[in-house]
């Protein structure tokens, strides 16, 4: 590929023209793609690497099962463990949420070991190897403020980020007031004002999950507008599908990418959202994303839909299978 600068303009600074050692196919290499919101107990996660997803963040599962997963397997899994919610709160009792994946907090105690205690629930997930703590701020029955404060303090003291499921009026503000680090969904149930957007952009990571609203146009429009404003304010958006919630493809979801484009993401922003290593610091070193051929739009007009579909054709390949292309004398590593 003769124009590595054009490639980087279209896909961002990590895009490089490459050749596969095993097959001699030419294409483009990117860091590992991550789906930052999945529920592995509801899907056949082993198939995700075939669909281009090398790593996932499980945001609600059985901590014992997640902890028993073999290290080094693909997809690479980081996880929250159980949902931390209030007594009888979402998602307790839902068909898809067996008791093992929900902890109902009945006591805002910061003493670890107290049954039903907020700190106890955080520590259980930490001991199971969690990288993040997932809490529920659902307007029907949100976690009480004092419990959220203890959860956030306990998690942060252990170096764990807190991600919230936020649903209903005022819940995003509560998450921000409490120091929550990430939202599991782009807010979809209320339009945020400029002040809240600015606060969120300065403090939080938002996981996109736009495509889950494809059959609910008002929620889709609200989420799209919030995401557009959050990005415009400098917010950090990461790609996530809520895989396990309804019928979603086992791999990169082109509809999620198209929804991100409709919310104002260009090619570099899509790639940044797909390759952001959150909640860990660095991308997986052992694998790369390989995309065959030339990206649509490299030589002229960018067709965003075609670009989304091309990105969704990604494959996970071993890092050593990727040979950086310098056959025209240009160093693609720059
Ligand atoms: Zn979810």
Coordinates of C-alpha atoms and ligand atoms in Angstrom, one line a residue:
X1 CA 0.0 0.0 0.0
X2 CA 1.6 3.2 -1.2
X3 CA 0.1 5.7 1.1
X4 CA 0.5 5.0 4.8
X5 CA -0.3 8.7 5.5
X6 CA -3.6 8.4 3.8
X7 CA -4.3 5.2 5.7
X8 CA -3.5 6.9 9.0
X9 CA -5.7 9.9 8.1
X10 CA -8.6 7.5 7.4
X11 CA -8.1 5.1 10.4
X12 CA -5.8 6.8 12.9
X13 CA -2.2 6.6 13.9
X14 CA -2.1 2.8 14.7
X15 CA -3.1 1.7 11.2
X16 CA -0.4 0.1 9.2
X17 CA -0.2 -1.6 5.8
X18 CA 0.8 -5.3 6.4
X19 CA 1.1 -8.7 4.8
X20 CA 0.3 -11.9 6.6
X21 CA 3.2 -14.3 6.9
X22 CA 1.0 -17.4 6.8
X23 CA -1.1 -16.5 3.8
X24 CA 0.6 -13.6 2.1
X25 CA -2.7 -11.7 2.1
X26 CA -2.3 -7.9 2.1
X27 CA -4.2 -5.6 4.2
X28 CA -4.2 -3.4 7.3
X29 CA -3.2 -4.1 10.8
X30 CA -4.7 -2.4 13.9
X31 CA -4.4 -3.2 17.6
X32 CA -6.7 -5.8 19.1
X33 CA -10.4 -4.9 19.0
X34 CA -12.3 -4.9 22.3
X35 CA -16.0 -5.3 23.0
X36 CA -16.3 -3.3 26.2
X37 CA -19.7 -4.6 27.3
X38 CA -20.6 -8.3 27.0
X39 CA -22.3 -10.9 29.1
X40 CA -20.5 -14.2 28.4
X41 CA -23.0 -16.4 30.2
X42 CA -25.5 -15.5 27.6
X43 CA -23.5 -16.1 24.4
X44 CA -20.9 -18.4 22.9
X45 CA -18.0 -16.2 23.6
X46 CA -15.4 -18.6 22.2
X47 CA -16.6 -17.6 18.7
X48 CA -15.8 -13.9 19.1
X49 CA -12.2 -14.0 17.8
X50 CA -13.5 -15.4 14.6
X51 CA -15.6 -12.3 14.3
X52 CA -12.7 -10.0 14.9
X53 CA -13.1 -9.4 18.7
X54 CA -9.9 -10.3 20.6
X55 CA -10.9 -9.1 24.0
X56 CA -14.1 -8.4 26.0
X57 CA -15.2 -6.8 29.2
X58 CA -17.9 -8.8 30.9
X59 CA -20.1 -6.4 32.7
X60 CA -22.3 -8.8 34.7
X61 CA -21.6 -12.4 35.3
X62 CA -20.9 -15.1 37.9
X63 CA -17.6 -14.1 39.5
X64 CA -16.7 -17.7 40.3
X65 CA -17.1 -18.8 36.7
X66 CA -15.2 -15.8 35.3
X67 CA -12.4 -16.3 37.8
X68 CA -12.0 -20.0 36.7
X69 CA -11.5 -19.0 33.0
X70 CA -8.1 -20.2 31.7
X71 CA -5.5 -17.4 31.4
X72 CA -4.3 -16.8 27.9
X73 CA -7.4 -18.0 26.1
X74 CA -9.1 -15.9 23.5
X75 CA -11.1 -13.8 23.8
X76 CA -9.1 -12.1 26.6
X77 CA -11.6 -11.4 29.3
X78 CA -11.6 -8.7 31.9
X79 CA -14.7 -8.5 34.1
X80 CA -16.8 -6.9 36.7
X81 CA -18.2 -10.1 38.3
X82 CA -21.7 -9.6 39.7
X83 CA -24.0 -6.6 39.4
X84 CA -24.1 -4.6 42.6
X85 CA -27.7 -3.4 43.1
X86 CA -30.1 -2.5 45.8
X87 CA -32.5 -5.0 47.4
X88 CA -34.9 -6.1 44.7
X89 CA -33.2 -3.8 42.2
X90 CA -32.5 -4.3 38.6
X91 CA -31.5 -6.9 37.3
X92 CA -32.5 -9.1 40.3
X93 CA -35.2 -11.6 39.2
X94 CA -34.8 -11.1 35.5
X95 CA -34.7 -14.3 33.6
X96 CA -31.3 -13.6 32.1
X97 CA -29.8 -12.7 35.5
X98 CA -29.5 -15.7 37.8
X99 CA -28.8 -15.1 41.5
X100 CA -25.1 -15.8 41.0
X101 CA -24.6 -12.7 38.9
X102 CA -26.4 -10.2 41.2
X103 CA -25.5 -8.9 44.7
X104 CA -28.3 -7.1 46.5
X105 CA -26.7 -4.6 48.8
X106 CA -28.7 -4.3 52.1
X107 CA -26.2 -2.4 54.2
X108 CA -23.9 0.6 53.3
X109 CA -21.3 -0.7 55.6
X110 CA -17.7 -0.1 54.7
X111 CA -16.7 -3.1 56.8
X112 CA -15.5 -6.0 54.7
X113 CA -17.2 -9.2 55.8
X114 CA -20.5 -7.8 56.7
X115 CA -23.3 -9.8 55.0
X116 CA -25.0 -7.7 52.3
X117 CA -22.5 -5.0 52.9
X118 CA -21.4 -2.6 50.2
X119 CA -17.7 -3.0 50.8
X120 CA -18.1 -6.8 51.2
X121 CA -19.6 -7.0 47.7
X122 CA -16.8 -5.0 46.2
X123 CA -14.2 -7.1 47.9
X124 CA -15.8 -10.4 46.7
X125 CA -15.4 -9.2 43.1
X126 CA -11.9 -8.0 43.7
X127 CA -11.0 -11.4 45.1
X128 CA -12.5 -13.0 42.0
X129 CA -10.1 -11.0 39.8
X130 CA -12.5 -8.2 38.8
X131 CA -11.0 -5.2 36.9
X132 CA -14.0 -3.1 37.3
X133 CA -17.0 -2.9 39.7
X134 CA -20.5 -2.7 38.1
X135 CA -23.3 -0.8 39.9
X136 CA -26.9 -0.2 39.0
X137 CA -28.5 3.3 39.2
X138 CA -31.9 2.5 37.8
X139 CA -34.6 5.0 38.6
X140 CA -37.0 2.3 39.9
X141 CA -34.7 1.3 42.7
X142 CA -31.3 2.9 42.6
X143 CA -28.6 2.0 45.0
X144 CA -28.8 4.4 47.9
X145 CA -26.3 7.2 47.9
X146 CA -24.4 6.1 51.0
X147 CA -23.9 2.6 49.5
X148 CA -22.7 4.0 46.2
X149 CA -20.2 6.2 48.1
X150 CA -18.8 3.2 50.0
X151 CA -18.7 1.1 46.8
X152 CA -16.8 3.8 44.9
X153 CA -14.3 4.4 47.8
X154 CA -13.7 0.7 48.3
X155 CA -13.2 0.1 44.6
X156 CA -10.9 3.0 44.1
X157 CA -8.8 2.0 47.2
X158 CA -8.1 -1.2 45.3
X159 CA -7.4 0.5 42.0
X160 CA -10.7 -0.7 40.5
X161 CA -12.8 1.5 38.2
X162 CA -16.5 1.7 38.8
X163 CA -18.9 1.4 35.9
X164 CA -22.6 2.2 36.2
X165 CA -25.8 1.0 34.5
X166 CA -27.6 4.4 34.5
X167 CA -31.3 4.5 33.5
X168 CA -33.9 7.2 34.2
X169 CA -34.0 10.9 35.0
X170 CA -31.2 12.2 37.2
X171 CA -29.2 8.9 37.3
X172 CA -26.3 10.2 35.2
X173 CA -26.0 13.2 37.5
X174 CA -26.0 10.8 40.5
X175 CA -23.2 8.7 38.9
X176 CA -21.1 11.8 38.3
X177 CA -21.7 13.1 41.8
X178 CA -20.6 9.8 43.2
X179 CA -17.3 9.6 41.2
X180 CA -18.4 6.8 38.9
X181 CA -15.6 6.3 36.3
X182 CA -17.6 4.9 33.4
X183 CA -21.1 4.4 32.0
X184 CA -22.1 0.9 30.7
X185 CA -24.4 2.5 28.2
X186 CA -24.5 5.9 26.5
X187 CA -27.4 7.6 28.5
X188 CA -30.5 6.8 26.5
X189 CA -33.4 7.8 28.8
X190 CA -32.8 11.5 29.3
X191 CA -31.1 14.2 27.2
X192 CA -28.2 15.6 29.3
X193 CA -27.6 19.3 29.5
X194 CA -24.3 21.0 28.5
X195 CA -23.1 21.2 32.1
X196 CA -23.6 17.4 32.7
X197 CA -22.0 16.6 29.3
X198 CA -19.0 18.7 30.2
X199 CA -18.7 17.0 33.6
X200 CA -19.0 13.6 32.1
X201 CA -16.5 14.3 29.3
X202 CA -14.0 15.4 31.9
X203 CA -14.5 12.4 34.2
X204 CA -15.9 9.4 32.5
X205 CA -15.5 6.7 29.8
X206 CA -18.8 6.0 28.0
X207 CA -19.4 2.5 26.5
X208 CA -21.4 3.1 23.3
X209 CA -24.1 0.3 23.1
X210 CA -26.1 2.3 20.6
X211 CA -27.4 -0.6 18.5
X212 CA -29.5 -2.1 21.4
X213 CA -31.9 0.7 20.8
X214 CA -32.5 -0.1 17.1
X215 CA -36.1 -1.0 17.8
X216 CA -36.7 2.0 20.0
X217 CA -36.2 5.2 17.9
X218 CA -36.7 7.7 20.8
X219 CA -34.1 6.0 22.9
X220 CA -31.8 5.7 19.9
X221 CA -32.1 9.4 19.2
X222 CA -31.5 10.4 22.8
X223 CA -28.4 8.2 23.0
X224 CA -27.1 9.4 19.7
X225 CA -27.5 13.1 20.7
X226 CA -25.8 12.5 24.1
X227 CA -22.9 10.6 22.5
X228 CA -22.5 13.3 19.8
X229 CA -22.3 16.0 22.5
X230 CA -20.1 13.9 24.8
X231 CA -17.6 13.5 21.9
X232 CA -17.7 17.1 21.0
X233 CA -16.9 17.9 24.6
X234 CA -13.8 15.7 24.4
X235 CA -15.3 12.6 26.0
X236 CA -13.7 9.2 25.7
X237 CA -16.0 6.7 23.9
X238 CA -15.3 3.0 23.8
X239 CA -17.0 0.4 21.6
X240 CA -19.4 -1.9 23.4
X241 CA -22.5 -3.9 22.3
X242 CA -24.1 -5.3 25.4
X243 CA -23.6 -8.7 23.8
X244 CA -26.1 -11.1 25.2
X245 CA -28.9 -8.5 25.2
X246 CA -31.1 -9.5 22.3
X247 CA -29.9 -10.7 18.9
X248 CA -26.4 -9.3 18.2
X249 CA -23.7 -10.7 16.0
X250 CA -20.9 -12.7 17.6
X251 CA -18.1 -10.4 16.5
X252 CA -17.7 -6.8 15.5
X253 CA -21.2 -5.4 15.0
X254 CA -21.4 -3.3 11.9
X255 CA -24.7 -1.8 13.1
X256 CA -23.0 -0.5 16.2
X257 CA -20.3 1.1 14.0
X258 CA -22.9 2.7 11.8
X259 CA -24.7 4.1 14.8
X260 CA -21.4 5.5 16.0
X261 CA -20.9 7.1 12.6
X262 CA -24.4 8.6 12.8
X263 CA -23.4 10.0 16.2
X264 CA -20.4 11.9 14.7
X265 CA -17.6 9.4 14.8
X266 CA -15.2 9.4 11.9
X267 CA -12.8 6.6 11.0
X268 CA -10.0 7.4 13.5
X269 CA -12.7 7.8 16.2
X270 CA -14.2 4.3 15.4
X271 CA -10.8 2.7 15.5
X272 CA -10.0 4.5 18.8
X273 CA -13.3 3.2 20.3
X274 CA -12.6 -0.4 19.1
X275 CA -9.0 -0.5 20.2
X276 CA -9.2 1.4 23.5
X277 CA -7.7 -1.1 26.1
X278 CA -10.0 0.2 28.9
X279 CA -10.2 -0.9 31.7
X280 CA -6.6 -2.0 31.3
X281 CA -3.7 0.2 30.3
X282 CA -2.4 -1.4 27.1
X283 CA -3.7 -3.4 24.1
X284 CA -3.2 -7.2 24.1
X285 CA 0.4 -7.7 22.9
X286 CA 0.0 -11.2 21.5
X287 CA -2.6 -10.5 18.8
X288 CA -3.4 -8.0 16.2
X289 CA -6.5 -7.1 14.1
X290 CA -6.1 -7.9 10.4
X291 CA -8.3 -6.4 7.8
X292 CA -7.9 -7.7 4.3
X293 CA -7.5 -5.4 1.3
X294 CA -7.8 -1.7 1.1
X295 CA -10.2 0.3 3.3
X296 CA -13.0 1.9 1.3
X297 CA -12.5 5.6 1.1
X298 CA -8.7 5.4 1.0
X299 CA -8.5 7.1 -2.4
X300 CA -11.3 9.5 -2.3
X301 CA -14.7 10.0 -0.8
X302 CA -15.2 8.1 2.5
X303 CA -18.3 6.0 2.5
X304 CA -19.0 5.6 6.2
X305 CA -21.3 2.6 5.8
X306 CA -18.7 0.8 3.6
X307 CA -16.0 1.6 6.1
X308 CA -18.1 0.2 9.0
X309 CA -18.7 -3.0 7.1
X310 CA -15.0 -3.3 6.2
X311 CA -14.1 -2.8 9.9
X312 CA -16.6 -5.5 10.8
X313 CA -14.7 -8.0 8.5
X314 CA -11.8 -7.9 11.0
X315 CA -10.0 -11.0 12.0
X316 CA -7.8 -11.7 15.1
X317 CA -4.4 -12.9 14.1
X318 CA -1.2 -13.7 16.1
X319 CA 1.1 -10.7 16.2
X320 CA 3.9 -12.7 14.6
X321 CA 1.7 -13.4 11.6
X322 CA 1.7 -9.7 10.7
X323 CA 4.6 -8.4 8.6
X324 CA 4.8 -4.6 8.3
X325 CA 4.8 -3.6 4.7
X326 CA 7.8 -1.6 3.6
X327 CA 8.1 -2.7 0.0
X328 CA 7.9 0.8 -1.4
X329 CA 10.7 1.9 0.9
X330 CA 8.5 3.7 3.4
X331 CA 8.8 2.7 7.0
X332 CA 5.3 1.9 8.2
X333 CA 6.2 1.8 11.8
X334 CA 6.5 5.5 12.2
Ligands
LIG1 ZN1 -25.2 -5.4 29.9

